[in-house]
Amino acid sequence: MSADLPVDCHVHSEWSWDAPEGSVDGACDRAVAVGIPGVVFTDHADLTAWFMPEHLHARMPPHFTERLGDDGVVRPSELDVEGHVAAVAAARERYPQLVVRAGVEVSEPHWHPSAVERLVRRGRFDLVIGSVHAVEVDGTPQMIESLFARWDADEVLRTYLREVLALVTAPVEFDVLAHVDYPVRSWPAKADPFEVGRFEDGFLPVLGALAASGKALEINTKRPLDARILEWWREVDGPSVTFGSDAHDPSRVGQAFADVAEHARSLGYAPRDTGDTGDTGDTEESDGSVSLRWWLTG
């Protein structure tokens, strides 16, 4: 296990409705194999039901079609909070060499503040991730990926960033902002190539507001985060970062962590030696040995 690598703070297991290949034990085994110090299981609590246009139905994976209603709306299954927390606690006993924590990823939490408050109180999670996967179109929540067939790609990203800014500035409980560049994962080949500099005026307000809130920015490695986004985060004195593979199967746990950790260190981010207190849970590290976040040191 390398002391230079961070904890993977964004991992999905079999307790996530959209991770049929997820596994708590498999993720822990993978963490040991790749030498990262731990994992935080942030299984989905998706409180939004999303409309999916008909042209996408044939392309949806089975775990989506199983939840697709006749009205074209995908209704995610509710997270079994007690089962999730208990499974992670059991894994913590089986893997004493790892930091193993129970977290949660909540989609569009600013749309569901009361439900999020109840969820956080019920789960007493070590880390709460806030994310945006959908925006409202004509009053109906629609997944970001579905918009590229109808909208200009630049407008999809700008609409997404406006929604993320609404999340970041809302009075809702979460610790970390996930995948700030989420739409880029689905960037269409027929569009002009993605160039992050074109969207500086969209990213900077989000990053500035997030920094002012004291929350962390996630470096999500499912798609490499453009280096300039992290550099902008440093320019606005972003206080901390977390690292997340967004793995929905164990093989992706800790992917590309060496490279992104090196870049974060070069900008002044490093782990603390002692545990730090989270915004929503009891503590992020109850044993005080490994920091989930890397903090700006200078």
Coordinates of C-alpha atoms in Angstrom, one line a residue:
M1 CA 0.0 0.0 0.0
S2 CA 1.4 3.4 -1.1
A3 CA 1.2 6.3 1.3
D4 CA 1.3 8.5 -1.8
L5 CA -2.1 7.4 -3.1
P6 CA -5.4 8.6 -1.9
V7 CA -8.5 6.8 -0.7
D8 CA -11.1 6.1 -3.4
C9 CA -14.0 8.2 -2.2
H10 CA -16.5 7.3 -4.9
V11 CA -17.2 3.6 -5.3
H12 CA -20.5 1.8 -6.0
S13 CA -21.3 -1.7 -4.8
E14 CA -24.2 -4.1 -5.2
W15 CA -26.2 -1.8 -3.0
S16 CA -26.4 0.7 -5.9
W17 CA -29.4 0.2 -8.1
D18 CA -27.2 0.9 -11.2
A19 CA -24.3 -1.3 -10.3
P20 CA -25.3 -4.9 -11.0
E21 CA -21.6 -5.9 -11.2
G22 CA -20.7 -4.0 -8.0
S23 CA -19.3 -5.8 -5.0
V24 CA -18.2 -4.5 -1.5
D25 CA -15.7 -7.4 -1.1
G26 CA -14.6 -7.1 -4.7
A27 CA -13.9 -3.4 -4.4
C28 CA -11.9 -4.0 -1.2
D29 CA -9.9 -6.8 -2.8
R30 CA -9.1 -4.5 -5.7
A31 CA -8.1 -1.7 -3.4
V32 CA -5.6 -4.0 -1.7
A33 CA -4.3 -5.2 -5.1
V34 CA -3.7 -1.7 -6.5
G35 CA -2.2 -0.3 -3.3
I36 CA -4.7 2.4 -2.3
P37 CA -5.4 2.9 1.4
G38 CA -9.1 2.6 1.4
V39 CA -12.5 3.0 -0.2
V40 CA -15.7 4.9 0.5
F41 CA -18.8 3.2 -0.7
T42 CA -21.0 6.0 -2.0
D43 CA -24.0 4.0 -3.3
H44 CA -26.7 5.9 -5.1
A45 CA -29.7 7.5 -3.4
D46 CA -31.3 8.9 -6.5
L47 CA -34.4 10.8 -5.5
T48 CA -35.2 12.1 -8.9
A49 CA -37.3 10.2 -11.5
W50 CA -35.9 10.9 -15.0
F51 CA -37.8 11.1 -18.3
M52 CA -36.0 9.2 -21.0
P53 CA -36.9 10.0 -24.7
E54 CA -38.1 7.0 -26.7
H55 CA -35.1 7.1 -29.0
L56 CA -32.9 6.1 -26.1
H57 CA -35.0 3.2 -24.8
A58 CA -33.3 0.6 -27.0
R59 CA -29.9 1.7 -25.8
M60 CA -30.6 1.6 -22.1
P61 CA -29.0 -1.1 -20.0
P62 CA -31.3 -3.7 -18.3
H63 CA -31.1 -2.0 -14.9
F64 CA -32.6 1.1 -16.5
T65 CA -35.3 -0.7 -18.6
E66 CA -36.4 -2.7 -15.6
R67 CA -37.3 0.6 -14.0
L68 CA -38.8 2.3 -17.1
G69 CA -42.5 3.1 -16.9
D70 CA -45.0 3.3 -19.7
D71 CA -44.8 7.1 -19.3
G72 CA -41.1 7.0 -20.3
V73 CA -39.9 7.8 -16.8
V74 CA -37.1 5.8 -15.1
R75 CA -37.7 5.5 -11.3
P76 CA -34.6 4.4 -9.5
S77 CA -34.9 1.9 -6.7
E78 CA -34.6 3.3 -3.1
L79 CA -31.3 2.8 -1.4
D80 CA -31.5 0.2 1.5
V81 CA -29.6 2.5 3.9
E82 CA -29.4 0.0 6.7
G83 CA -28.3 -2.8 4.5
H84 CA -25.7 -0.6 2.8
V85 CA -24.3 0.7 6.1
A86 CA -24.2 -2.8 7.7
A87 CA -22.5 -4.3 4.7
V88 CA -19.8 -1.7 4.8
A89 CA -19.3 -2.1 8.5
A90 CA -18.9 -5.9 8.0
A91 CA -16.3 -5.2 5.3
R92 CA -14.4 -2.9 7.7
E93 CA -14.0 -5.9 10.0
R94 CA -12.8 -8.2 7.2
Y95 CA -10.3 -5.7 5.8
P96 CA -8.5 -4.1 8.8
Q97 CA -5.7 -3.0 6.5
L98 CA -8.0 -0.6 4.6
V99 CA -10.0 2.5 5.5
V100 CA -13.5 1.3 4.7
R101 CA -16.3 3.9 5.0
A102 CA -20.0 4.2 4.3
G103 CA -21.0 7.2 2.2
V104 CA -23.8 8.1 -0.3
E105 CA -24.2 9.8 -3.6
V106 CA -27.3 11.9 -3.9
S107 CA -28.4 13.1 -7.3
E108 CA -29.9 16.6 -7.5
P109 CA -30.1 17.0 -3.7
H110 CA -31.1 20.6 -4.0
W111 CA -34.4 19.4 -5.5
H112 CA -35.1 17.2 -2.5
P113 CA -33.8 19.1 0.6
S114 CA -36.2 17.6 3.2
A115 CA -35.6 14.0 1.9
V116 CA -31.9 14.6 1.9
E117 CA -32.0 15.8 5.5
R118 CA -33.9 12.7 6.5
L119 CA -31.5 10.4 4.5
V120 CA -28.4 11.9 6.1
R121 CA -29.8 11.7 9.6
R122 CA -30.8 8.1 9.0
G123 CA -27.5 6.9 7.5
R124 CA -25.0 9.0 9.5
F125 CA -22.7 8.6 6.5
D126 CA -19.0 9.3 6.6
L127 CA -19.2 11.2 3.3
V128 CA -22.1 12.6 1.3
I129 CA -21.5 13.3 -2.4
G130 CA -23.8 15.7 -4.2
S131 CA -24.1 15.3 -8.0
V132 CA -26.2 16.4 -11.0
H133 CA -27.3 13.9 -13.6
A134 CA -30.4 15.7 -14.9
V135 CA -31.8 19.1 -15.6
E136 CA -35.4 20.2 -16.0
V137 CA -36.7 20.7 -19.5
D138 CA -40.2 22.1 -19.8
G139 CA -40.7 21.2 -16.2
T140 CA -39.6 17.6 -16.6
P141 CA -36.3 16.2 -15.2
Q142 CA -34.3 14.7 -18.1
M143 CA -30.9 13.0 -18.0
I144 CA -28.0 15.0 -19.4
E145 CA -27.0 12.3 -21.8
S146 CA -30.5 12.5 -23.5
L147 CA -30.1 16.1 -24.5
F148 CA -27.2 15.8 -26.9
A149 CA -29.5 14.4 -29.6
R150 CA -31.6 17.6 -29.5
W151 CA -29.4 20.4 -28.3
D152 CA -26.1 21.9 -29.3
A153 CA -23.3 20.2 -27.2
D154 CA -22.1 23.5 -25.8
E155 CA -25.6 24.4 -24.6
V156 CA -25.9 21.0 -22.9
L157 CA -22.8 21.7 -20.9
R158 CA -23.7 25.3 -20.1
T159 CA -27.2 24.2 -18.9
Y160 CA -25.6 21.5 -16.7
L161 CA -23.2 24.0 -15.2
R162 CA -26.0 26.4 -14.3
E163 CA -27.7 23.5 -12.5
V164 CA -24.6 22.6 -10.7
L165 CA -24.3 26.2 -9.6
A166 CA -27.8 26.0 -8.3
L167 CA -26.8 22.9 -6.3
V168 CA -23.6 24.5 -4.9
T169 CA -25.4 27.6 -3.7
A170 CA -28.5 25.8 -2.2
P171 CA -28.8 25.3 1.5
V172 CA -28.5 21.5 1.3
E173 CA -26.3 19.0 3.1
F174 CA -23.4 17.4 1.2
D175 CA -19.6 17.3 1.5
V176 CA -18.2 16.8 -2.0
L177 CA -19.3 17.9 -5.5
A178 CA -19.0 15.0 -7.9
H179 CA -17.9 15.0 -11.5
V180 CA -18.1 18.7 -12.3
D181 CA -17.5 17.8 -16.0
Y182 CA -20.1 15.1 -16.2
P183 CA -21.6 15.9 -19.7
V184 CA -18.1 15.6 -21.3
R185 CA -18.4 11.8 -20.8
S186 CA -21.1 11.8 -23.5
W187 CA -19.7 14.5 -25.7
P188 CA -20.8 13.6 -29.3
A189 CA -18.3 12.9 -31.9
K190 CA -20.1 15.1 -34.4
A191 CA -19.8 18.2 -32.2
D192 CA -16.9 20.5 -32.1
P193 CA -14.2 18.9 -29.9
F194 CA -14.5 19.7 -26.2
E195 CA -12.2 22.5 -25.2
V196 CA -12.4 23.5 -21.6
G197 CA -11.3 27.1 -22.2
R198 CA -14.5 27.8 -24.0
F199 CA -16.4 27.2 -20.8
E200 CA -14.2 29.0 -18.2
D201 CA -17.1 31.5 -17.6
G202 CA -19.3 28.5 -16.7
F203 CA -16.9 26.5 -14.5
L204 CA -15.4 29.5 -12.6
P205 CA -18.7 30.5 -10.8
V206 CA -19.3 26.9 -9.8
L207 CA -15.8 26.5 -8.4
G208 CA -15.8 29.9 -6.7
A209 CA -19.1 29.2 -4.9
L210 CA -18.0 25.7 -4.0
A211 CA -14.7 27.0 -2.5
A212 CA -16.7 29.6 -0.5
S213 CA -18.9 26.9 0.9
G214 CA -15.9 24.9 2.3
K215 CA -16.9 21.8 0.4
A216 CA -14.6 19.6 -1.6
L217 CA -14.2 19.2 -5.3
E218 CA -14.0 15.6 -6.5
I219 CA -11.3 14.6 -9.0
N220 CA -13.3 11.9 -10.8
T221 CA -11.1 9.5 -12.8
K222 CA -13.9 7.8 -14.8
R223 CA -12.9 10.4 -17.5
P224 CA -9.7 12.3 -16.9
L225 CA -10.5 15.7 -15.4
D226 CA -9.0 18.5 -17.5
A227 CA -6.0 19.8 -15.7
R228 CA -7.2 23.3 -16.1
I229 CA -10.3 22.7 -14.0
L230 CA -8.2 21.6 -11.1
E231 CA -5.9 24.6 -11.7
W232 CA -8.9 26.9 -11.6
W233 CA -9.9 25.3 -8.3
R234 CA -6.5 26.1 -6.9
E235 CA -6.8 29.7 -8.2
V236 CA -10.0 30.2 -6.3
D237 CA -8.4 28.7 -3.1
G238 CA -10.5 25.6 -3.2
P239 CA -9.9 24.2 0.3
S240 CA -9.8 20.4 -0.5
V241 CA -10.2 17.7 -3.0
T242 CA -11.3 14.0 -3.0
F243 CA -10.4 11.3 -5.5
G244 CA -13.1 9.1 -7.0
S245 CA -13.0 6.3 -9.6
D246 CA -16.8 6.3 -9.8
A247 CA -16.4 2.5 -10.1
H248 CA -19.5 0.5 -10.7
D249 CA -17.5 -2.7 -10.8
P250 CA -14.4 -3.6 -8.8
S251 CA -12.0 -3.5 -11.7
R252 CA -12.1 0.3 -11.9
V253 CA -11.4 1.0 -8.2
G254 CA -8.4 3.4 -7.9
Q255 CA -7.9 3.8 -11.6
A256 CA -5.5 6.5 -12.7
F257 CA -4.9 7.6 -9.1
A258 CA -1.1 7.9 -9.3
D259 CA -1.3 10.5 -12.1
V260 CA -4.1 12.6 -10.6
A261 CA -2.5 12.5 -7.1
E262 CA 0.8 13.8 -8.5
H263 CA -1.0 16.7 -10.2
A264 CA -2.9 17.5 -7.1
R265 CA 0.3 17.5 -5.0
S266 CA 1.9 19.8 -7.6
L267 CA -0.8 22.4 -6.9
G268 CA -0.4 22.2 -3.1
Y269 CA -3.0 19.5 -2.1
A270 CA -1.9 16.8 0.4
P271 CA -3.5 14.6 3.0
R272 CA -3.6 15.5 6.7
D273 CA -2.1 13.2 9.2
T274 CA -5.1 13.2 11.5
G275 CA -8.8 12.8 10.9
D276 CA -11.0 15.7 9.8
T277 CA -14.6 16.3 10.7
G278 CA -17.2 16.0 7.9
D279 CA -20.0 18.4 7.3
T280 CA -22.8 15.8 7.5
G281 CA -21.5 12.7 9.2
D282 CA -19.9 12.0 12.6
T283 CA -16.3 12.0 11.3
E284 CA -14.7 11.3 8.0
E285 CA -12.0 9.1 9.6
S286 CA -12.9 7.6 12.9
D287 CA -9.4 6.1 13.3
G288 CA -7.6 9.3 12.5
S289 CA -5.0 7.5 10.4
V290 CA -5.9 8.4 6.8
S291 CA -7.5 11.6 5.4
L292 CA -10.3 11.1 2.9
R293 CA -9.8 14.7 1.6
W294 CA -6.5 16.2 0.5
W295 CA -6.3 19.8 1.8
L296 CA -4.7 22.9 0.4
T297 CA -1.4 23.3 2.3
G298 CA -0.1 26.6 1.1

